[in-house]
Short mmCIF file of C-alpha atoms and ligand atoms in Angstrom, two decimals:
data_model
loop_
_atom_site.label_atom_id
_atom_site.label_comp_id
_atom_site.label_asym_id
_atom_site.label_seq_id
_atom_site.Cartn_x
_atom_site.Cartn_y
_atom_site.Cartn_z
CA UNK A 553 108.24 90.87 95.24
CA UNK A 554 106.44 92.57 92.38
CA UNK A 555 107.18 95.80 90.52
CA UNK A 556 106.34 97.32 87.16
CA UNK A 557 109.87 97.62 85.73
CA UNK A 558 113.01 95.80 86.87
CA UNK A 559 116.11 97.74 85.90
CA UNK A 560 119.28 95.65 85.73
CA UNK A 561 122.30 97.90 86.27
CA UNK A 562 122.84 101.00 88.37
CA UNK A 563 125.05 102.94 85.94
CA UNK A 564 123.89 106.20 84.40
CA UNK A 565 121.34 104.44 82.11
CA UNK A 566 119.62 102.48 84.87
CA UNK A 567 119.61 105.34 87.37
CA UNK A 568 118.32 107.92 84.89
CA UNK A 569 115.56 105.60 83.69
CA UNK A 570 114.64 104.72 87.26
CA UNK A 571 114.36 108.37 88.25
CA UNK A 572 112.23 109.37 85.25
CA UNK A 573 109.91 106.39 85.84
CA UNK A 574 109.74 107.11 89.58
CA UNK A 575 108.83 110.77 88.93
CA UNK A 576 106.01 109.57 86.65
CA UNK A 577 104.72 107.25 89.37
CA UNK A 578 105.91 104.05 87.67
CA UNK A 579 107.29 101.52 90.17
CA UNK A 580 110.76 100.18 89.54
CA UNK A 581 113.58 98.30 91.25
CA UNK A 582 117.25 98.74 90.35
CA UNK A 583 119.60 95.75 90.75
CA UNK A 584 123.37 95.88 90.49
CA UNK A 585 125.94 93.18 91.05
CA UNK A 586 128.49 95.49 92.65
CA UNK A 587 128.48 97.95 95.56
CA UNK A 588 127.54 101.60 95.23
CA UNK A 589 131.06 102.80 96.01
CA UNK A 590 132.56 100.53 93.40
CA UNK A 591 130.34 102.16 90.76
CA UNK A 592 131.35 105.60 92.03
CA UNK A 593 135.02 104.65 91.72
CA UNK A 594 134.84 104.28 87.94
CA UNK A 595 136.37 107.09 85.91
CA UNK A 596 134.59 107.79 82.64
CA UNK A 597 134.12 110.68 80.19
CA UNK A 598 132.44 113.93 81.07
CA UNK A 599 130.91 115.90 78.18
CA UNK A 600 127.12 116.19 78.23
CA UNK A 601 124.92 117.13 75.29
CA UNK A 602 122.02 119.53 75.88
CA UNK A 603 119.60 116.60 75.57
CA UNK A 604 121.38 114.79 78.40
CA UNK A 605 121.34 117.94 80.54
CA UNK A 606 117.59 118.24 79.85
CA UNK A 607 116.96 114.64 80.94
CA UNK A 608 118.84 115.24 84.18
CA UNK A 609 116.58 118.23 84.76
CA UNK A 610 113.51 116.05 84.06
CA UNK A 611 114.91 113.60 86.61
CA UNK A 612 115.32 116.48 89.13
CA UNK A 613 118.99 115.55 89.42
CA UNK A 614 120.56 118.61 87.80
CA UNK A 615 121.08 120.96 90.76
CA UNK A 616 124.79 120.30 91.41
CA UNK A 617 125.55 120.07 87.71
CA UNK A 618 124.08 123.56 87.19
CA UNK A 619 126.41 124.90 89.89
CA UNK A 620 129.57 122.94 89.27
CA UNK A 621 129.36 121.93 85.59
CA UNK A 622 131.33 123.93 83.05
CA UNK A 623 129.35 125.03 79.96
CA UNK A 624 131.62 124.99 76.91
CA UNK A 625 130.89 126.96 73.73
CA UNK A 626 133.64 125.37 71.68
CA UNK A 627 136.66 123.08 71.50
CA UNK A 628 139.96 123.03 69.64
CA UNK A 629 141.33 120.83 66.91
CA UNK A 630 145.12 120.96 67.07
CA UNK A 631 147.29 119.76 64.18
CA UNK A 632 150.35 120.83 62.26
CA UNK A 633 151.56 122.83 65.26
CA UNK A 634 148.44 125.01 65.40
CA UNK A 635 145.16 125.24 67.18
CA UNK A 636 141.80 125.77 65.43
CA UNK A 637 138.69 126.55 67.44
CA UNK A 638 135.38 124.95 66.55
CA UNK A 639 132.84 127.49 67.79
CA UNK A 640 130.01 125.16 68.74
CA UNK A 641 127.69 127.92 69.87
CA UNK A 642 128.15 130.11 66.79
CA UNK A 643 127.73 127.11 64.48
CA UNK A 644 124.75 125.44 66.18
CA UNK A 645 123.32 127.74 68.85
CA UNK A 646 124.10 124.97 71.36
CA UNK A 647 126.79 124.27 73.91
CA UNK A 648 127.94 121.22 75.84
CA UNK A 649 128.33 120.78 79.60
CA UNK A 650 131.57 119.42 81.04
CA UNK A 651 130.59 117.41 84.13
CA UNK A 652 132.11 114.07 85.10
CA UNK A 653 130.07 110.90 84.73
CA UNK A 654 131.06 109.92 88.26
CA UNK A 655 129.45 113.10 89.63
CA UNK A 656 126.36 112.61 87.51
CA UNK A 657 126.02 109.03 88.78
CA UNK A 658 126.40 110.23 92.37
CA UNK A 659 123.69 112.88 91.85
CA UNK A 660 121.30 110.27 90.44
CA UNK A 661 122.05 107.87 93.31
CA UNK A 662 121.45 110.63 95.88
CA UNK A 663 118.20 111.60 94.19
CA UNK A 664 117.03 108.00 94.15
CA UNK A 665 117.75 107.65 97.82
CA UNK A 666 116.02 110.94 98.63
CA UNK A 667 112.89 109.92 96.72
CA UNK A 668 112.69 106.44 98.23
CA UNK A 669 113.59 104.48 95.08
CA UNK A 670 114.49 100.83 95.70
CA UNK A 671 118.04 99.83 94.70
CA UNK A 672 119.60 96.49 95.55
CA UNK A 673 123.39 96.46 95.35
CA UNK A 674 125.69 93.42 95.46
CA UNK A 675 122.93 91.30 93.94
CA UNK A 676 124.65 88.28 92.38
CA UNK A 677 123.48 85.92 89.64
CA UNK A 678 120.93 88.42 88.37
CA UNK A 679 118.94 86.67 85.64
CA UNK A 680 116.06 87.85 83.43
CA UNK A 681 113.44 85.15 82.71
CA UNK A 682 110.47 84.62 80.38
CA UNK A 683 110.77 87.95 78.61
CA UNK A 684 109.56 86.27 75.42
CA UNK A 685 106.30 85.29 77.13
CA UNK A 686 103.77 87.27 79.10
CA UNK A 687 105.10 86.87 82.64
CA UNK A 688 108.65 88.15 82.88
CA UNK A 689 110.57 87.99 86.12
CA UNK A 690 114.09 88.50 87.39
CA UNK A 691 115.93 86.37 89.94
CA UNK A 692 119.00 87.30 91.95
CA UNK A 693 120.92 86.19 95.01
CA UNK A 694 121.69 88.32 98.00
CA UNK A 695 123.45 87.09 101.15
CA UNK A 696 123.01 83.48 100.02
CA UNK A 697 119.24 83.77 99.49
CA UNK A 698 117.57 83.59 96.05
CA UNK A 699 114.94 86.26 95.36
CA UNK A 700 112.39 86.67 92.57
CA UNK A 701 110.86 89.91 91.29
CA UNK A 702 107.82 89.62 89.02
CA UNK A 703 107.36 92.55 86.64
CA UNK A 704 105.85 93.85 83.39
CA UNK A 705 109.13 94.88 81.76
CA UNK A 706 112.87 94.42 82.19
CA UNK A 707 115.32 97.18 81.28
CA UNK A 708 118.79 95.78 80.56
CA UNK A 709 120.97 98.72 81.62
CA UNK A 710 123.86 96.47 82.66
CA UNK A 711 126.61 97.62 80.33
CA UNK A 712 128.66 95.77 77.75
CA UNK A 713 129.53 92.85 80.07
CA UNK A 714 126.04 92.51 81.54
CA UNK A 715 123.71 89.53 81.55
CA UNK A 716 120.78 91.08 79.66
CA UNK A 717 122.18 90.93 76.14
CA UNK A 718 123.74 87.53 76.86
CA UNK A 719 120.32 86.14 77.86
CA UNK A 720 118.96 86.68 74.35
CA UNK A 721 119.19 83.62 72.06
CA UNK A 722 122.01 84.14 69.57
CA UNK A 723 119.76 83.62 66.57
CA UNK A 724 117.59 86.59 67.63
CA UNK A 725 120.36 89.17 67.80
CA UNK A 726 122.78 90.62 65.26
CA UNK A 727 126.00 92.30 66.35
CA UNK A 728 128.32 94.67 64.50
CA UNK A 729 131.80 95.38 65.73
CA UNK A 730 135.01 97.22 64.97
CA UNK A 731 138.08 97.25 67.16
CA UNK A 732 140.84 99.81 66.79
CA UNK A 733 144.57 99.01 66.83
CA UNK A 734 145.36 101.32 69.79
CA UNK A 735 144.18 102.39 73.22
CA UNK A 736 144.00 105.56 75.31
CA UNK A 737 146.30 106.07 78.26
CA UNK A 738 144.57 108.54 80.57
CA UNK A 739 145.50 110.40 83.74
CA UNK A 740 143.54 112.45 86.23
CA UNK A 741 145.44 115.10 88.18
CA UNK A 742 144.59 118.04 90.39
CA UNK A 743 146.19 120.64 88.18
CA UNK A 744 144.46 123.49 86.31
CA UNK A 745 143.59 122.50 82.71
CA UNK A 746 146.02 123.64 80.01
CA UNK A 747 143.16 125.48 78.27
CA UNK A 748 139.64 126.45 79.32
CA UNK A 749 138.26 124.34 76.44
CA UNK A 750 139.00 120.78 75.28
CA UNK A 751 141.83 120.22 72.82
CA UNK A 752 141.74 117.25 70.44
CA UNK A 753 145.21 116.91 68.91
CA UNK A 754 146.25 115.02 65.80
CA UNK A 755 150.01 114.52 65.79
CA UNK A 756 152.34 112.20 63.84
CA UNK A 757 153.28 110.62 67.21
CA UNK A 758 149.60 109.91 67.91
CA UNK A 759 146.41 111.45 69.22
CA UNK A 760 146.19 113.47 72.44
CA UNK A 761 143.24 114.95 74.30
CA UNK A 762 143.25 117.65 76.96
CA UNK A 763 140.04 117.54 78.94
CA UNK A 764 139.02 118.49 82.46
CA UNK A 765 136.67 117.81 85.33
CA UNK A 766 136.80 121.28 86.90
CA UNK A 767 138.91 124.44 86.94
CA UNK A 768 141.41 122.61 89.14
CA UNK A 769 141.21 119.02 87.87
CA UNK A 770 142.53 117.91 84.47
CA UNK A 771 141.91 114.77 82.45
CA UNK A 772 144.55 114.07 79.82
CA UNK A 773 144.85 111.22 77.32
CA UNK A 774 147.40 110.02 74.80
CA UNK A 775 147.00 107.33 72.15
CA UNK A 776 149.13 104.27 72.98
CA UNK A 777 149.71 100.77 71.61
CA UNK A 778 147.14 98.19 72.75
CA UNK A 779 149.77 96.14 74.58
CA UNK A 780 151.16 99.14 76.49
CA UNK A 781 151.44 98.72 80.28
CA UNK A 782 150.44 101.49 82.68
CA UNK A 783 153.45 100.60 84.87
CA UNK A 784 155.75 101.74 82.05
CA UNK A 785 154.42 105.28 82.27
CA UNK A 786 155.64 107.50 85.07
CA UNK A 787 153.83 110.84 85.34
CA UNK A 788 156.91 112.57 83.90
CA UNK A 789 156.96 110.26 80.86
CA UNK A 790 153.27 110.85 80.32
CA UNK A 791 153.50 114.65 80.48
CA UNK A 792 156.62 114.67 78.24
CA UNK A 793 154.76 112.68 75.59
CA UNK A 794 151.63 114.83 75.92
CA UNK A 795 153.73 118.00 75.45
CA UNK A 796 155.30 116.58 72.29
CA UNK A 797 151.84 116.12 70.76
CA UNK A 798 150.52 119.62 71.53
CA UNK A 799 151.15 122.95 69.77
CA UNK A 800 154.07 124.77 71.45
CA UNK A 801 151.94 127.40 73.23
CA UNK A 802 149.94 124.68 75.00
CA UNK A 803 152.99 122.50 75.63
CA UNK A 804 154.67 125.43 77.37
CA UNK A 805 151.56 126.27 79.39
CA UNK A 806 150.99 122.71 80.64
CA UNK A 807 150.94 122.61 84.44
CA UNK A 808 151.96 119.20 85.74
CA UNK A 809 151.35 117.46 89.03
CA UNK A 810 150.99 113.93 90.44
CA UNK A 811 148.24 111.87 88.83
CA UNK A 812 145.81 110.03 91.10
CA UNK A 813 144.37 107.81 88.37
CA UNK A 814 146.12 106.31 85.39
CA UNK A 815 144.65 103.65 83.13
CA UNK A 816 144.57 102.29 79.59
CA UNK A 817 141.29 101.75 77.75
CA UNK A 818 140.88 99.92 74.45
CA UNK A 819 138.70 101.51 71.75
CA UNK A 820 135.76 99.71 70.21
CA UNK A 821 132.60 100.29 68.17
CA UNK A 822 129.82 97.78 68.83
CA UNK A 823 126.08 97.63 68.14
CA UNK A 824 123.54 94.91 68.92
CA UNK A 825 120.27 94.83 67.00
CA UNK A 826 117.41 94.91 67.79
CA UNK A 827 117.24 96.56 71.21
CA UNK A 828 113.96 94.93 72.25
CA UNK A 829 113.17 91.25 72.84
CA UNK A 830 109.58 90.87 74.04
CA UNK A 831 109.48 92.60 77.40
CA UNK A 832 113.29 92.97 77.66
CA UNK A 833 114.80 96.25 76.46
CA UNK A 834 118.53 96.85 76.05
CA UNK A 835 119.68 100.35 77.01
CA UNK A 836 123.06 102.13 76.85
CA UNK A 837 126.33 100.20 76.86
CA UNK A 838 124.38 96.90 77.02
CA UNK A 839 123.43 97.53 73.38
CA UNK A 840 126.27 99.62 72.01
CA UNK A 841 129.79 100.89 72.60
CA UNK A 842 131.51 103.79 70.89
CA UNK A 843 135.17 104.83 71.06
CA UNK A 844 135.48 107.86 73.39
CA UNK A 845 136.58 110.35 70.69
CA UNK A 846 133.63 112.74 70.70
CA UNK A 847 132.35 111.63 74.12
CA UNK A 848 129.16 109.99 72.88
CA UNK A 849 128.88 106.91 75.17
CA UNK A 850 126.97 108.47 78.03
CA UNK A 851 124.93 110.71 75.73
CA UNK A 852 123.77 107.74 73.68
CA UNK A 853 122.75 105.96 76.85
CA UNK A 854 120.70 109.05 77.72
CA UNK A 855 118.92 109.14 74.35
CA UNK A 856 118.01 105.44 74.71
CA UNK A 857 116.57 106.25 78.13
CA UNK A 858 114.57 109.09 76.60
CA UNK A 859 112.96 106.79 74.01
CA UNK A 860 112.30 103.99 76.48
CA UNK A 861 110.88 106.33 79.09
CA UNK A 862 108.49 107.82 76.52
CA UNK A 863 107.37 104.32 75.57
CA UNK A 864 106.81 103.17 79.15
CA UNK A 865 105.13 106.41 80.18
CA UNK A 866 102.68 106.18 77.24
CA UNK A 867 102.07 102.51 78.05
CA UNK A 868 101.23 103.11 81.71
CA UNK A 869 99.68 106.57 81.66
CA UNK A 870 98.00 106.80 78.23
CA UNK A 871 97.59 103.07 77.54
CA UNK A 872 99.12 103.46 74.07
CA UNK A 873 101.84 101.17 72.69
CA UNK A 874 103.13 103.08 69.66
CA UNK A 875 106.17 104.63 71.34
CA UNK A 876 107.13 101.42 73.13
CA UNK A 877 106.84 99.44 69.91
CA UNK A 878 109.03 102.01 68.15
CA UNK A 879 111.75 101.93 70.86
CA UNK A 880 114.31 99.78 69.10
CA UNK A 881 113.93 101.48 65.74
CA UNK A 882 114.04 105.03 67.11
CA UNK A 883 116.97 104.33 69.41
CA UNK A 884 118.98 102.54 66.73
CA UNK A 885 118.56 105.31 64.17
CA UNK A 886 120.26 107.71 66.58
CA UNK A 887 122.76 105.09 67.79
CA UNK A 888 124.08 104.44 64.29
CA UNK A 889 124.56 108.14 63.61
CA UNK A 890 126.60 108.49 66.79
CA UNK A 891 128.52 105.30 66.00
CA UNK A 892 129.34 106.80 62.62
CA UNK A 893 130.42 110.11 64.17
CA UNK A 894 132.58 108.48 66.85
CA UNK A 895 134.20 106.23 64.26
CA UNK A 896 134.88 109.15 61.92
CA UNK A 897 136.36 111.35 64.67
CA UNK A 898 138.51 108.43 65.81
CA UNK A 899 139.66 107.80 62.23
CA UNK A 900 140.40 111.48 61.72
CA UNK A 901 142.40 112.06 64.88
CA UNK A 902 144.49 108.90 65.48
CA UNK A 903 147.67 107.55 64.01
CA UNK A 904 146.84 104.17 62.45
CA UNK A 905 149.80 101.76 62.28
CA UNK A 906 148.92 100.80 58.70
CA UNK A 907 148.04 104.35 57.58
CA UNK A 908 151.58 105.56 56.86
CA UNK A 909 152.41 109.03 55.57
CA UNK A 910 149.53 108.91 53.09
CA UNK A 911 147.05 108.37 55.93
CA UNK A 912 148.53 111.29 57.86
CA UNK A 913 148.29 113.59 54.80
CA UNK A 914 144.65 112.65 54.22
CA UNK A 915 143.87 113.41 57.85
CA UNK A 916 145.59 116.78 57.61
CA UNK A 917 143.61 117.59 54.45
CA UNK A 918 140.36 116.73 56.19
CA UNK A 919 141.33 118.77 59.24
CA UNK A 920 142.20 121.71 56.97
CA UNK A 921 138.79 121.33 55.31
CA UNK A 922 136.98 121.15 58.65
CA UNK A 923 138.70 124.26 59.93
CA UNK A 924 138.25 126.32 56.75
CA UNK A 925 134.82 125.34 55.47
CA UNK A 926 131.81 126.64 57.32
CA UNK A 927 129.70 123.75 56.03
CA UNK A 928 132.19 121.13 57.21
CA UNK A 929 132.65 122.80 60.61
CA UNK A 930 128.89 123.04 61.07
CA UNK A 931 128.46 119.33 60.39
CA UNK A 932 131.17 118.47 62.93
CA UNK A 933 129.64 120.85 65.48
CA UNK A 934 126.09 119.55 64.94
CA UNK A 935 127.22 116.02 65.69
CA UNK A 936 129.41 117.07 68.61
CA UNK A 937 126.66 118.97 70.45
CA UNK A 938 124.31 116.05 69.77
CA UNK A 939 121.74 115.28 67.09
CA UNK A 940 118.12 115.92 68.07
CA UNK A 941 116.08 113.10 69.66
N1 APR B 1253 123.93 91.99 87.08
C1 APR B 1253 123.66 93.18 87.65
N2 APR B 1253 124.29 94.32 87.33
C2 APR B 1253 125.22 94.25 86.38
C3 APR B 1253 125.55 93.04 85.73
C4 APR B 1253 124.86 91.88 86.10
N3 APR B 1253 125.12 90.70 85.54
N4 APR B 1253 126.52 93.30 84.82
C5 APR B 1253 126.80 94.59 84.92
N5 APR B 1253 126.03 95.18 85.85
C6 APR B 1253 126.04 96.59 86.27
C7 APR B 1253 127.44 97.14 86.41
O1 APR B 1253 127.97 96.83 87.70
C8 APR B 1253 127.23 98.62 86.20
O2 APR B 1253 127.04 99.32 87.41
O3 APR B 1253 125.45 97.38 85.28
C9 APR B 1253 125.97 98.71 85.34
C10 APR B 1253 126.23 99.19 83.95
O4 APR B 1253 126.69 100.51 83.97
P1 APR B 1253 127.58 101.14 82.79
O5 APR B 1253 128.60 100.15 82.35
O6 APR B 1253 128.05 102.45 83.27
O7 APR B 1253 126.57 101.30 81.56
P2 APR B 1253 125.46 102.41 81.27
O8 APR B 1253 124.67 102.72 82.49
O9 APR B 1253 124.76 101.98 80.04
O10 APR B 1253 126.33 103.70 81.03
C11 APR B 1253 126.57 104.29 79.82
O11 APR B 1253 128.26 105.80 78.99
O12 APR B 1253 130.25 107.01 79.05
C12 APR B 1253 129.67 105.81 78.71
O13 APR B 1253 130.57 103.62 78.82
C13 APR B 1253 130.25 104.75 79.53
O14 APR B 1253 129.25 103.68 81.41
C14 APR B 1253 129.09 104.56 80.51
C15 APR B 1253 127.99 104.56 79.53
C1 PHB B 1254 136.94 113.11 79.24
O1 PHB B 1254 136.91 114.21 79.82
O2 PHB B 1254 137.21 112.07 79.86
C2 PHB B 1254 136.65 113.05 77.79
C3 PHB B 1254 136.27 114.21 77.12
C4 PHB B 1254 136.02 114.17 75.77
C5 PHB B 1254 136.15 112.98 75.09
C6 PHB B 1254 136.49 111.82 75.75
C7 PHB B 1254 136.76 111.86 77.12
O3 PHB B 1254 135.92 112.96 73.76
#
C-alpha cells in the first residue's frame, strides 16, 4: 500500500491531523494498536481552548460539541475557606469549552468514517522505518499477516508509550522530565456538578478539583499519595475527603452519588526535543506530557497538529517547505510555555510533602496576589484560555 502520510495513533492528535489532511485532499492512513472501543473507554480531561475548538471546526467535527459543550467564562480558585473567581472572559475576551476528550475522540472517529478515511485498528508491531532517508515506510501486523505502507511522511501521534519516539536513536533526542510526589484520585459520577464552573482548591490536606462533563455528570479529583490504592477509597470516603478540602458553601452543596469510574493518575512533566527526525514528526503526548492542572495536554496536542498540518499543507499544495522545516521549533516554543504553566499551577495548588508550613504560606501569598492583582490574574487567565498559535 502507498499513502502520503502514515499516522501512528488514533488518539485526538492522530484523528485531528488525519481529518485536517483529508479535508485538504492529502491522503493518509491511521494505525492504532488497540480497538476503537478501547480508545473510547479512556477517561481524560475535558477543557478546550478556543484554538482547539477552532481546529475541530476546521476538521468539520464540531457539530455535537457546539450543541453539548459547555462554554465557561471563568473558574474558581478556592483557598483559606473562600472562593475567588477568575473571570476569564473579562480578563482576556476568551472563554474555554468544557467537552470531554472521549466525546471529542468519538466525533473525530465518526467524521473519519463518514468521509471515508482509512483507519486500521488492532494493528500490532507497528514500526516506522527509514525516516532518516528518502523512502520512509511503516510496517504492521494484522491477523498474523505483515503489511507495509510506503509514504512521504510519518506522524508519530502514538502517545507517551508509543513506538515513534522510541524508534529514534537515543543520541538524536534530548528528554526533560519532572515527576511529582503525588497523584490524582478521580471519580466520574452522574450527579449535577457542585458549581456551574470549575473549582481548583488549595487546602492544607491537599489539592481538589471539581470539574464536570455535562450538567448532570461530574468529574471530581483529590490529590493523593503516589502509592495510594483505588480499592481503599469507597465513594463515601472520597466525597468526605473532597468536602473537607472545599469551602463550606460548596461542601454543603455537594450532591453525591455512585461513581462509575475511579482511578489514580500520576503527575509528570516531560518534553522530548526535537520533534522532527527526517520524515518522522512527533505530535502530542508522543513528544510531551504535562500534569493535568490547567488541562493543557489535549490542547497542546492540538497546537502541534496545527503546526504540522500547516507544514504538510504548504508542502503538498504550495510546494513550499518553510512551515514544515519550522515545525519542531514552532511547536516546542508553545510546548515549553504550556509546560511551564502546568508546572506552576501544579506547584501552586498542591501540598508538597517536603514543603511544610512555609510552602503552604508561600502558596497562600501567591493565591492572594493572583486574586487581588489584575496583572497577575490576567497572566493566569491568558495562559488558561491558551496562548496564541
Ligand atoms: N502502535 C500503534 N498505536 C499506538 C502504539 C503503537 N506502538 N502505541 C500507542 N498507540 C496508540 C494508542 O493506542 C492511542 O490510541 O496511540 C494513541 C495515542 O493516543 P493518546 O495517548 O490519546 O495521545 P494523543 O493523541 O497525543 O492525545 C493527546 O491529550 O489530554 C491529553 O494525555 C491526554 O491523550 C491525551 C492527549
Ligand atoms: C477534567 O475535567 O477532567 C479536568 C478539568 C480541568 C483540569 C484537569 C482535568 O485542569
